[in-house]
Amino acid sequence: MITSDGVAEQKQISVALGLVINKKGEILLPRRDQPELPHIHGKLEFPGGGIEFGETPEAALMREVKEETGLTVEIVRRLPKVYSNVWDAEGGISTQVLLLCYECKILGGQLGTTDSEVGELKFFKLNEIDYNECLPKTKEIIALLN
């Protein structure tokens, strides 16, 4: 949306992302299913989502991972860097997304989703990830695991 002074509207959101790792050392990268958002549709990304008002990033992460993957996770650690992506979306609204990333291990649950924005759920060996199919910063975030 363009304001009355001709400037594009801007907003900022904070997102908690989980690097969910199974016992084989593979990482879970769900595929986005949002055709109305062509810049992310079909891309691989970490499970997670927006932090609601008054919610801690950790609580948001565990809630979002459960909703998107069916898995219950335990946070191992917060990764040592916060990333930022800026999207110039339809309608003239620029959005800055701050990414708080956490390494997680699986405690239980059944892999599956009822979230309409999540498509295929798949674990990848680190050397099998095609970063051209991923959202920005995926490679840099995974490198923080070392």
PDB file of C-alpha atoms in Angstrom:
ATOM      1  CA  MET A   1       0.000   0.000   0.000  1.00  0.00           C
ATOM      2  CA  ILE A   2       1.273   3.450  -0.864  1.00  0.00           C
ATOM      3  CA  THR A   3       0.739   6.110   1.795  1.00  0.00           C
ATOM      4  CA  SER A   4      -0.658   9.553   1.003  1.00  0.00           C
ATOM      5  CA  ASP A   5       2.880  10.939   0.698  1.00  0.00           C
ATOM      6  CA  GLY A   6       3.762   8.358  -1.986  1.00  0.00           C
ATOM      7  CA  VAL A   7       5.914   6.112   0.251  1.00  0.00           C
ATOM      8  CA  ALA A   8       5.470   2.337   0.287  1.00  0.00           C
ATOM      9  CA  GLU A   9       4.089   0.949   3.545  1.00  0.00           C
ATOM     10  CA  GLN A  10       6.599  -0.988   5.627  1.00  0.00           C
ATOM     11  CA  LYS A  11       6.167  -3.621   8.305  1.00  0.00           C
ATOM     12  CA  GLN A  12       8.446  -5.861  10.314  1.00  0.00           C
ATOM     13  CA  ILE A  13       7.744  -9.308  11.726  1.00  0.00           C
ATOM     14  CA  SER A  14       9.795 -11.696  13.852  1.00  0.00           C
ATOM     15  CA  VAL A  15       9.867 -15.397  13.022  1.00  0.00           C
ATOM     16  CA  ALA A  16      11.207 -18.363  15.005  1.00  0.00           C
ATOM     17  CA  LEU A  17      12.621 -21.149  12.822  1.00  0.00           C
ATOM     18  CA  GLY A  18      13.517 -24.693  13.850  1.00  0.00           C
ATOM     19  CA  LEU A  19      16.371 -26.687  12.407  1.00  0.00           C
ATOM     20  CA  VAL A  20      14.719 -30.005  13.237  1.00  0.00           C
ATOM     21  CA  ILE A  21      17.267 -32.797  13.067  1.00  0.00           C
ATOM     22  CA  ASN A  22      16.431 -36.498  13.220  1.00  0.00           C
ATOM     23  CA  LYS A  23      18.560 -39.307  14.698  1.00  0.00           C
ATOM     24  CA  LYS A  24      20.225 -39.853  11.282  1.00  0.00           C
ATOM     25  CA  GLY A  25      21.492 -36.253  11.298  1.00  0.00           C
ATOM     26  CA  GLU A  26      19.065 -35.217   8.534  1.00  0.00           C
ATOM     27  CA  ILE A  27      17.306 -31.855   8.604  1.00  0.00           C
ATOM     28  CA  LEU A  28      13.592 -31.277   8.008  1.00  0.00           C
ATOM     29  CA  LEU A  29      12.785 -28.857   5.186  1.00  0.00           C
ATOM     30  CA  PRO A  30       9.064 -28.567   4.405  1.00  0.00           C
ATOM     31  CA  ARG A  31       8.031 -27.214   0.988  1.00  0.00           C
ATOM     32  CA  ARG A  32       5.817 -24.085   0.981  1.00  0.00           C
ATOM     33  CA  ASP A  33       2.397 -24.417  -0.642  1.00  0.00           C
ATOM     34  CA  GLN A  34       1.284 -20.845  -1.162  1.00  0.00           C
ATOM     35  CA  PRO A  35       0.600 -20.130  -4.841  1.00  0.00           C
ATOM     36  CA  GLU A  36      -0.717 -16.671  -3.910  1.00  0.00           C
ATOM     37  CA  LEU A  37       2.855 -15.788  -2.815  1.00  0.00           C
ATOM     38  CA  PRO A  38       5.004 -16.680  -5.839  1.00  0.00           C
ATOM     39  CA  HIS A  39       8.268 -15.546  -4.171  1.00  0.00           C
ATOM     40  CA  ILE A  40       7.979 -18.394  -1.604  1.00  0.00           C
ATOM     41  CA  HIS A  41       5.637 -20.925  -3.242  1.00  0.00           C
ATOM     42  CA  GLY A  42       7.293 -24.308  -3.782  1.00  0.00           C
ATOM     43  CA  LYS A  43      10.427 -23.322  -1.861  1.00  0.00           C
ATOM     44  CA  LEU A  44      11.987 -25.369   0.923  1.00  0.00           C
ATOM     45  CA  GLU A  45      12.253 -23.724   4.333  1.00  0.00           C
ATOM     46  CA  PHE A  46      12.628 -24.510   8.003  1.00  0.00           C
ATOM     47  CA  PRO A  47       9.447 -25.111  10.002  1.00  0.00           C
ATOM     48  CA  GLY A  48       8.415 -22.226  12.193  1.00  0.00           C
ATOM     49  CA  GLY A  49       6.491 -19.014  12.016  1.00  0.00           C
ATOM     50  CA  GLY A  50       5.537 -15.669  13.394  1.00  0.00           C
ATOM     51  CA  ILE A  51       5.886 -14.808  17.044  1.00  0.00           C
ATOM     52  CA  GLU A  52       2.541 -13.631  18.383  1.00  0.00           C
ATOM     53  CA  PHE A  53       2.261 -10.610  20.675  1.00  0.00           C
ATOM     54  CA  GLY A  54       3.299 -11.574  24.211  1.00  0.00           C
ATOM     55  CA  GLU A  55       4.675 -14.961  23.120  1.00  0.00           C
ATOM     56  CA  THR A  56       8.304 -15.970  23.609  1.00  0.00           C
ATOM     57  CA  PRO A  57      10.252 -17.009  20.494  1.00  0.00           C
ATOM     58  CA  GLU A  58      10.723 -20.471  22.008  1.00  0.00           C
ATOM     59  CA  ALA A  59       7.001 -20.965  22.650  1.00  0.00           C
ATOM     60  CA  ALA A  60       6.209 -19.741  19.131  1.00  0.00           C
ATOM     61  CA  LEU A  61       8.737 -22.159  17.670  1.00  0.00           C
ATOM     62  CA  MET A  62       7.387 -25.216  19.480  1.00  0.00           C
ATOM     63  CA  ARG A  63       3.781 -24.259  18.591  1.00  0.00           C
ATOM     64  CA  GLU A  64       4.575 -23.644  14.922  1.00  0.00           C
ATOM     65  CA  VAL A  65       6.701 -26.798  14.515  1.00  0.00           C
ATOM     66  CA  LYS A  66       3.848 -28.886  15.980  1.00  0.00           C
ATOM     67  CA  GLU A  67       1.268 -27.215  13.710  1.00  0.00           C
ATOM     68  CA  GLU A  68       3.366 -27.509  10.547  1.00  0.00           C
ATOM     69  CA  THR A  69       4.979 -30.926  11.046  1.00  0.00           C
ATOM     70  CA  GLY A  70       3.069 -32.881  13.702  1.00  0.00           C
ATOM     71  CA  LEU A  71       6.307 -33.216  15.674  1.00  0.00           C
ATOM     72  CA  THR A  72       7.046 -32.257  19.265  1.00  0.00           C
ATOM     73  CA  VAL A  73      10.563 -30.874  19.608  1.00  0.00           C
ATOM     74  CA  GLU A  74      13.020 -29.842  22.266  1.00  0.00           C
ATOM     75  CA  ILE A  75      15.172 -26.796  21.691  1.00  0.00           C
ATOM     76  CA  VAL A  76      18.860 -27.692  21.891  1.00  0.00           C
ATOM     77  CA  ARG A  77      20.148 -24.131  21.465  1.00  0.00           C
ATOM     78  CA  ARG A  78      19.501 -20.795  19.797  1.00  0.00           C
ATOM     79  CA  LEU A  79      21.866 -20.317  16.900  1.00  0.00           C
ATOM     80  CA  PRO A  80      24.234 -17.354  17.326  1.00  0.00           C
ATOM     81  CA  LYS A  81      23.003 -15.031  14.580  1.00  0.00           C
ATOM     82  CA  VAL A  82      19.760 -13.243  13.706  1.00  0.00           C
ATOM     83  CA  TYR A  83      19.075 -12.951   9.970  1.00  0.00           C
ATOM     84  CA  SER A  84      16.885 -10.518   8.071  1.00  0.00           C
ATOM     85  CA  ASN A  85      15.077 -10.878   4.760  1.00  0.00           C
ATOM     86  CA  VAL A  86      13.297  -7.970   3.078  1.00  0.00           C
ATOM     87  CA  TRP A  87      10.433  -8.736   0.714  1.00  0.00           C
ATOM     88  CA  ASP A  88       8.789  -6.239  -1.617  1.00  0.00           C
ATOM     89  CA  ALA A  89       5.377  -7.865  -1.794  1.00  0.00           C
ATOM     90  CA  GLU A  90       2.298  -7.170  -3.857  1.00  0.00           C
ATOM     91  CA  GLY A  91       0.360  -4.018  -3.099  1.00  0.00           C
ATOM     92  CA  GLY A  92       3.455  -1.927  -2.362  1.00  0.00           C
ATOM     93  CA  ILE A  93       4.025  -3.260   1.165  1.00  0.00           C
ATOM     94  CA  SER A  94       7.670  -3.944   2.035  1.00  0.00           C
ATOM     95  CA  THR A  95       8.145  -6.511   4.785  1.00  0.00           C
ATOM     96  CA  GLN A  96      11.280  -7.130   6.810  1.00  0.00           C
ATOM     97  CA  VAL A  97      11.354 -10.589   8.398  1.00  0.00           C
ATOM     98  CA  LEU A  98      13.742 -11.123  11.339  1.00  0.00           C
ATOM     99  CA  LEU A  99      14.756 -14.789  11.636  1.00  0.00           C
ATOM    100  CA  LEU A 100      15.558 -16.277  15.059  1.00  0.00           C
ATOM    101  CA  CYS A 101      16.899 -19.794  14.508  1.00  0.00           C
ATOM    102  CA  TYR A 102      17.018 -22.760  16.873  1.00  0.00           C
ATOM    103  CA  GLU A 103      18.558 -26.212  16.654  1.00  0.00           C
ATOM    104  CA  CYS A 104      15.940 -28.785  17.710  1.00  0.00           C
ATOM    105  CA  LYS A 105      15.701 -32.489  18.364  1.00  0.00           C
ATOM    106  CA  ILE A 106      12.561 -34.571  17.974  1.00  0.00           C
ATOM    107  CA  LEU A 107      10.848 -35.775  21.150  1.00  0.00           C
ATOM    108  CA  GLY A 108       7.800 -37.387  19.555  1.00  0.00           C
ATOM    109  CA  GLY A 109       4.774 -36.966  17.362  1.00  0.00           C
ATOM    110  CA  GLN A 110       3.877 -38.225  13.907  1.00  0.00           C
ATOM    111  CA  LEU A 111       5.271 -36.499  10.812  1.00  0.00           C
ATOM    112  CA  GLY A 112       2.362 -34.896   8.976  1.00  0.00           C
ATOM    113  CA  THR A 113       0.625 -31.563   8.608  1.00  0.00           C
ATOM    114  CA  THR A 114      -2.833 -30.061   8.574  1.00  0.00           C
ATOM    115  CA  ASP A 115      -1.413 -26.620   7.721  1.00  0.00           C
ATOM    116  CA  SER A 116      -2.637 -25.622   4.253  1.00  0.00           C
ATOM    117  CA  GLU A 117       0.519 -23.527   3.672  1.00  0.00           C
ATOM    118  CA  VAL A 118       2.811 -26.554   4.061  1.00  0.00           C
ATOM    119  CA  GLY A 119       3.255 -29.100   1.291  1.00  0.00           C
ATOM    120  CA  GLU A 120       5.723 -31.969   1.300  1.00  0.00           C
ATOM    121  CA  LEU A 121       7.577 -32.735   4.551  1.00  0.00           C
ATOM    122  CA  LYS A 122      10.994 -34.249   3.899  1.00  0.00           C
ATOM    123  CA  PHE A 123      14.244 -34.841   5.766  1.00  0.00           C
ATOM    124  CA  PHE A 124      17.456 -34.154   3.824  1.00  0.00           C
ATOM    125  CA  LYS A 125      21.055 -35.177   4.326  1.00  0.00           C
ATOM    126  CA  LEU A 126      23.045 -31.946   4.450  1.00  0.00           C
ATOM    127  CA  ASN A 127      24.954 -32.795   1.246  1.00  0.00           C
ATOM    128  CA  GLU A 128      21.684 -33.439  -0.648  1.00  0.00           C
ATOM    129  CA  ILE A 129      20.073 -30.011  -0.155  1.00  0.00           C
ATOM    130  CA  ASP A 130      19.607 -28.009  -3.356  1.00  0.00           C
ATOM    131  CA  TYR A 131      19.875 -24.460  -2.018  1.00  0.00           C
ATOM    132  CA  ASN A 132      18.384 -23.103  -5.263  1.00  0.00           C
ATOM    133  CA  GLU A 133      15.088 -24.628  -4.070  1.00  0.00           C
ATOM    134  CA  CYS A 134      15.304 -22.987  -0.629  1.00  0.00           C
ATOM    135  CA  LEU A 135      14.275 -19.645   0.765  1.00  0.00           C
ATOM    136  CA  PRO A 136      17.075 -17.085   1.224  1.00  0.00           C
ATOM    137  CA  LYS A 137      19.553 -17.586   4.087  1.00  0.00           C
ATOM    138  CA  THR A 138      18.976 -21.372   4.341  1.00  0.00           C
ATOM    139  CA  LYS A 139      22.592 -22.247   3.542  1.00  0.00           C
ATOM    140  CA  GLU A 140      23.960 -19.609   5.932  1.00  0.00           C
ATOM    141  CA  ILE A 141      21.669 -20.766   8.750  1.00  0.00           C
ATOM    142  CA  ILE A 142      22.586 -24.447   8.301  1.00  0.00           C
ATOM    143  CA  ALA A 143      26.286 -23.485   8.402  1.00  0.00           C
ATOM    144  CA  LEU A 144      25.707 -22.256  11.990  1.00  0.00           C
ATOM    145  CA  LEU A 145      25.208 -25.865  13.107  1.00  0.00           C
ATOM    146  CA  ASN A 146      28.975 -26.432  12.971  1.00  0.00           C
TER     147      ASN A 146
END
